[in-house]
Amino acid sequence: MKLYSNDLSPFASRAKMAIRAKGLDIEILDPPGGTKSDAYLALNPMGKIPALVLDDGTVIPESDTIVEYLEDAFPTRNPLRPKNPVDIARARLVARVAELYVLAHGAGLFGQMNPATRDNAAVADMLDRTDAGLAHLNVVMGDGPYAVGATLSTADCALVPFVFYFGVFSQVFGRNLVAGHSKLAAYAAFIPSDPVAASILGDLQAALQARMAPQPA
Ligand SMILES: N[C@@H](CCC(=O)N[C@@H](CS)C(=O)NCC(=O)O)C(=O)O
């Protein structure tokens, strides 16, 4: 099996985190020629990462679907799905609220990182909407220390990359997006102590630093 991925992508990081947490032997590589190359589009016409390619050639795109597939395919290997239906629902809810109510508004902030080209009114609007989404997320999260309880779950795979980026956005845009949401703030303080989460946070940090480094002329 292979995962087409990229260390900067929050979605690819989600799938990569599930692979690492489960200890699966899956090759992780960049899309050949980038996400819009003919070779990659032939594989995944959506032109996005992540995409999981099974040994029989079946391609599974979409981070949420990949994480759920890995749980179904390897249910006894360091399970990430909680044990009871309510916690399973909560894990799915955390991931869904993060995608639909937080990232839907926060994603535009990626394009506003450069102060020279920044649209300050658009940024203020996106920060307000993101903050409202984070308030919803704070309600559906469990009491910790992980996203839905005492152990790492599929919900953490979704949340860890977001926690990284909302920390970055807080610094870049000078507005703390996490501090006003108590469960989220406690989670952001705790989660780097988990070794798998720490490895994903480290990969994201290294990839962002590489992206921000001055390019040789
Ligand atoms: N809903 C998708 C989103 C995937 C996505 O947007 N990936 C971005 C990277 S963060 C991508 O591949 N962008 C490349 C492009 O759109 O050209 C998922 O959960 O996997």
Short mmCIF file of C-alpha atoms and ligand atoms in Angstrom, two decimals:
data_model
loop_
_atom_site.label_atom_id
_atom_site.label_comp_id
_atom_site.label_asym_id
_atom_site.label_seq_id
_atom_site.Cartn_x
_atom_site.Cartn_y
_atom_site.Cartn_z
CA MET A 1 0.00 0.00 0.00
CA LYS A 2 1.08 3.61 -0.61
CA LEU A 3 -0.07 6.95 0.69
CA TYR A 4 0.41 9.98 -1.54
CA SER A 5 1.03 12.76 0.91
CA ASN A 6 2.90 15.97 1.71
CA ASP A 7 4.21 17.04 5.11
CA LEU A 8 2.62 20.50 4.82
CA SER A 9 -0.93 19.29 4.21
CA PRO A 10 -3.25 19.07 7.23
CA PHE A 11 -5.39 16.48 5.43
CA ALA A 12 -2.45 14.29 4.42
CA SER A 13 -1.10 14.64 7.98
CA ARG A 14 -4.37 13.24 9.28
CA ALA A 15 -3.99 10.04 7.21
CA LYS A 16 -0.28 9.84 8.02
CA MET A 17 -1.04 10.12 11.74
CA ALA A 18 -3.44 7.15 11.57
CA ILE A 19 -0.79 5.10 9.74
CA ARG A 20 1.85 5.96 12.36
CA ALA A 21 -0.46 5.43 15.33
CA LYS A 22 -1.46 2.02 14.00
CA GLY A 23 2.14 1.14 13.12
CA LEU A 24 1.22 0.15 9.55
CA ASP A 25 3.84 -0.59 6.93
CA ILE A 26 2.57 1.80 4.25
CA GLU A 27 4.95 3.68 1.97
CA ILE A 28 4.43 7.46 2.19
CA LEU A 29 5.49 9.51 -0.81
CA ASP A 30 4.91 12.79 -2.63
CA PRO A 31 2.58 12.77 -5.64
CA PRO A 32 4.71 12.20 -8.76
CA GLY A 33 5.17 15.58 -10.45
CA GLY A 34 2.76 17.27 -8.02
CA THR A 35 -1.01 17.01 -7.51
CA LYS A 36 -1.87 18.22 -11.01
CA SER A 37 0.59 16.09 -13.04
CA ASP A 38 -0.86 13.72 -15.62
CA ALA A 39 0.57 10.78 -13.71
CA TYR A 40 -1.13 11.80 -10.47
CA LEU A 41 -4.43 12.85 -12.09
CA ALA A 42 -4.58 9.42 -13.74
CA LEU A 43 -4.43 7.99 -10.25
CA ASN A 44 -6.63 10.52 -8.45
CA PRO A 45 -8.63 12.72 -10.85
CA MET A 46 -9.53 15.00 -7.91
CA GLY A 47 -5.88 16.11 -7.95
CA LYS A 48 -5.65 16.29 -4.18
CA ILE A 49 -3.67 14.63 -1.44
CA PRO A 50 -3.94 12.41 0.47
CA ALA A 51 -4.75 9.34 -1.62
CA LEU A 52 -4.25 5.79 -0.44
CA VAL A 53 -3.43 3.20 -3.10
CA LEU A 54 -4.17 -0.39 -2.12
CA ASP A 55 -2.07 -3.33 -3.33
CA ASP A 56 -4.73 -4.21 -5.94
CA GLY A 57 -4.59 -0.63 -7.32
CA THR A 58 -7.79 0.61 -5.69
CA VAL A 59 -7.43 4.34 -4.93
CA ILE A 60 -9.06 5.81 -1.82
CA PRO A 61 -8.94 9.64 -1.64
CA GLU A 62 -10.27 11.90 1.19
CA SER A 63 -8.54 11.89 4.56
CA ASP A 64 -11.64 10.97 6.57
CA THR A 65 -12.39 7.98 4.33
CA ILE A 66 -8.75 6.83 4.44
CA VAL A 67 -8.67 6.91 8.26
CA GLU A 68 -11.98 5.02 8.49
CA TYR A 69 -10.76 2.49 5.88
CA LEU A 70 -7.58 1.81 7.85
CA GLU A 71 -9.65 1.16 10.97
CA ASP A 72 -11.90 -1.26 9.06
CA ALA A 73 -8.99 -3.01 7.34
CA PHE A 74 -6.80 -3.28 10.47
CA PRO A 75 -9.28 -3.28 13.38
CA THR A 76 -7.03 -4.98 15.93
CA ARG A 77 -3.84 -3.05 15.14
CA ASN A 78 -3.66 -0.28 17.78
CA PRO A 79 -7.36 0.57 17.34
CA LEU A 80 -8.17 4.26 16.93
CA ARG A 81 -11.94 3.87 16.91
CA PRO A 82 -13.45 4.28 20.39
CA LYS A 83 -15.20 1.30 21.96
CA ASN A 84 -18.80 2.41 22.42
CA PRO A 85 -21.30 3.93 19.95
CA VAL A 86 -21.55 7.26 21.76
CA ASP A 87 -17.78 7.80 21.74
CA ILE A 88 -17.60 6.63 18.11
CA ALA A 89 -20.25 9.24 17.25
CA ARG A 90 -18.34 11.85 19.22
CA ALA A 91 -15.09 11.08 17.39
CA ARG A 92 -16.87 11.46 14.04
CA LEU A 93 -18.56 14.64 15.22
CA VAL A 94 -15.28 16.23 16.30
CA ALA A 95 -13.75 15.52 12.89
CA ARG A 96 -16.85 16.71 11.03
CA VAL A 97 -17.29 19.93 13.00
CA ALA A 98 -13.60 20.69 12.57
CA GLU A 99 -13.92 20.29 8.79
CA LEU A 100 -17.32 21.90 8.19
CA TYR A 101 -17.38 24.72 10.74
CA VAL A 102 -13.72 25.51 11.35
CA LEU A 103 -11.60 24.64 8.36
CA ALA A 104 -14.25 25.79 5.90
CA HIS A 105 -13.57 29.33 7.15
CA GLY A 106 -9.95 28.98 8.28
CA ALA A 107 -8.61 27.50 5.03
CA GLY A 108 -8.59 30.90 3.34
CA LEU A 109 -6.11 32.14 5.93
CA PHE A 110 -3.39 30.05 4.24
CA GLY A 111 -3.45 32.47 1.32
CA GLN A 112 -3.19 35.52 3.61
CA MET A 113 0.06 34.68 5.39
CA ASN A 114 2.11 37.23 3.44
CA PRO A 115 1.56 40.73 4.97
CA ALA A 116 2.52 42.37 1.66
CA THR A 117 -0.50 40.94 -0.15
CA ARG A 118 -2.88 40.55 2.80
CA ASP A 119 -6.53 41.68 2.63
CA ASN A 120 -7.03 42.76 6.25
CA ALA A 121 -10.84 43.00 6.04
CA ALA A 122 -11.06 39.48 4.59
CA VAL A 123 -8.71 38.18 7.29
CA ALA A 124 -10.79 39.77 10.08
CA ASP A 125 -13.94 38.15 8.66
CA MET A 126 -12.28 34.73 8.33
CA LEU A 127 -10.89 34.97 11.87
CA ASP A 128 -14.37 35.77 13.24
CA ARG A 129 -15.96 32.85 11.40
CA THR A 130 -13.14 30.51 12.40
CA ASP A 131 -13.50 31.56 16.01
CA ALA A 132 -17.25 30.79 15.88
CA GLY A 133 -16.43 27.35 14.42
CA LEU A 134 -13.89 26.72 17.17
CA ALA A 135 -16.59 27.49 19.74
CA HIS A 136 -18.73 24.70 18.19
CA LEU A 137 -15.74 22.37 18.21
CA ASN A 138 -15.12 23.16 21.87
CA VAL A 139 -18.68 22.01 22.69
CA VAL A 140 -18.44 18.64 20.93
CA MET A 141 -14.97 17.70 22.23
CA GLY A 142 -14.77 15.30 25.18
CA ASP A 143 -13.36 16.13 28.59
CA GLY A 144 -9.87 15.14 27.55
CA PRO A 145 -7.08 14.75 27.68
CA TYR A 146 -7.45 13.38 24.11
CA ALA A 147 -10.09 14.65 21.70
CA VAL A 148 -12.80 12.26 22.90
CA GLY A 149 -11.42 10.59 26.02
CA ALA A 150 -8.43 8.95 27.61
CA THR A 151 -6.77 7.51 24.51
CA LEU A 152 -5.74 8.52 21.00
CA SER A 153 -8.56 8.14 18.46
CA THR A 154 -9.50 8.95 14.88
CA ALA A 155 -10.63 12.36 16.17
CA ASP A 156 -7.06 13.20 17.20
CA CYS A 157 -5.82 12.38 13.70
CA ALA A 158 -8.20 15.09 12.44
CA LEU A 159 -7.49 17.61 15.19
CA VAL A 160 -3.71 17.52 15.56
CA PRO A 161 -2.95 19.18 12.18
CA PHE A 162 -5.64 21.80 12.88
CA VAL A 163 -4.13 22.56 16.29
CA PHE A 164 -0.81 23.13 14.55
CA TYR A 165 -2.24 25.51 11.96
CA PHE A 166 -4.42 27.43 14.39
CA GLY A 167 -1.30 27.98 16.51
CA VAL A 168 0.50 29.31 13.44
CA PHE A 169 -2.44 31.53 12.44
CA SER A 170 -2.66 32.90 16.00
CA GLN A 171 0.95 34.07 15.70
CA VAL A 172 0.80 35.30 12.12
CA PHE A 173 -2.46 37.25 12.52
CA GLY A 174 -1.89 38.38 16.11
CA ARG A 175 -5.10 36.92 17.50
CA ASN A 176 -5.10 33.89 19.80
CA LEU A 177 -7.65 31.53 18.27
CA VAL A 178 -7.33 28.84 20.91
CA ALA A 179 -7.15 30.56 24.33
CA GLY A 180 -10.87 31.48 24.44
CA HIS A 181 -11.96 27.84 24.03
CA SER A 182 -11.14 25.98 27.24
CA LYS A 183 -11.22 22.36 26.03
CA LEU A 184 -9.32 23.24 22.90
CA ALA A 185 -6.72 25.20 24.88
CA ALA A 186 -6.22 22.27 27.29
CA TYR A 187 -5.97 19.93 24.31
CA ALA A 188 -3.39 22.11 22.53
CA ALA A 189 -1.28 22.14 25.70
CA PHE A 190 -1.57 18.36 26.25
CA ILE A 191 -1.37 16.81 22.80
CA PRO A 192 2.35 17.43 22.09
CA SER A 193 3.07 15.00 24.96
CA ASP A 194 1.72 12.15 22.84
CA PRO A 195 4.64 10.73 20.80
CA VAL A 196 2.66 10.12 17.59
CA ALA A 197 1.04 13.56 17.72
CA ALA A 198 4.46 15.08 18.46
CA SER A 199 5.96 13.42 15.39
CA ILE A 200 3.19 14.84 13.17
CA LEU A 201 3.54 18.31 14.73
CA GLY A 202 7.30 18.08 14.13
CA ASP A 203 6.82 17.15 10.46
CA LEU A 204 4.39 20.05 9.97
CA GLN A 205 6.77 22.49 11.66
CA ALA A 206 9.73 21.34 9.55
CA ALA A 207 7.68 21.50 6.34
CA LEU A 208 6.41 25.00 7.14
CA GLN A 209 9.92 26.21 7.95
CA ALA A 210 11.19 24.80 4.66
CA ARG A 211 8.34 26.51 2.79
CA MET A 212 9.00 29.86 4.48
CA ALA A 213 12.80 29.71 4.03
CA PRO A 214 14.17 32.15 1.42
CA GLN A 215 14.47 30.38 -1.92
CA PRO A 216 17.88 30.46 -3.65
CA ALA A 217 17.90 32.93 -6.57
N1 LIG B 1 -11.37 16.97 1.69
C1 LIG B 1 -10.03 16.58 1.31
C2 LIG B 1 -9.18 17.82 1.18
C3 LIG B 1 -7.82 17.50 0.57
C4 LIG B 1 -7.08 18.77 0.17
O1 LIG B 1 -7.68 19.84 0.01
N2 LIG B 1 -5.77 18.63 -0.01
C5 LIG B 1 -4.97 19.76 -0.46
C6 LIG B 1 -3.69 19.84 0.35
S1 LIG B 1 -4.02 20.42 2.01
C7 LIG B 1 -4.55 19.50 -1.90
O2 LIG B 1 -4.27 18.40 -2.28
N3 LIG B 1 -4.46 20.57 -2.67
C8 LIG B 1 -3.90 20.47 -3.98
C9 LIG B 1 -4.72 21.15 -4.96
O3 LIG B 1 -5.89 21.46 -4.67
O4 LIG B 1 -4.17 21.34 -6.04
C10 LIG B 1 -9.49 15.58 2.34
O5 LIG B 1 -9.99 15.54 3.47
O6 LIG B 1 -8.60 14.79 1.99
#
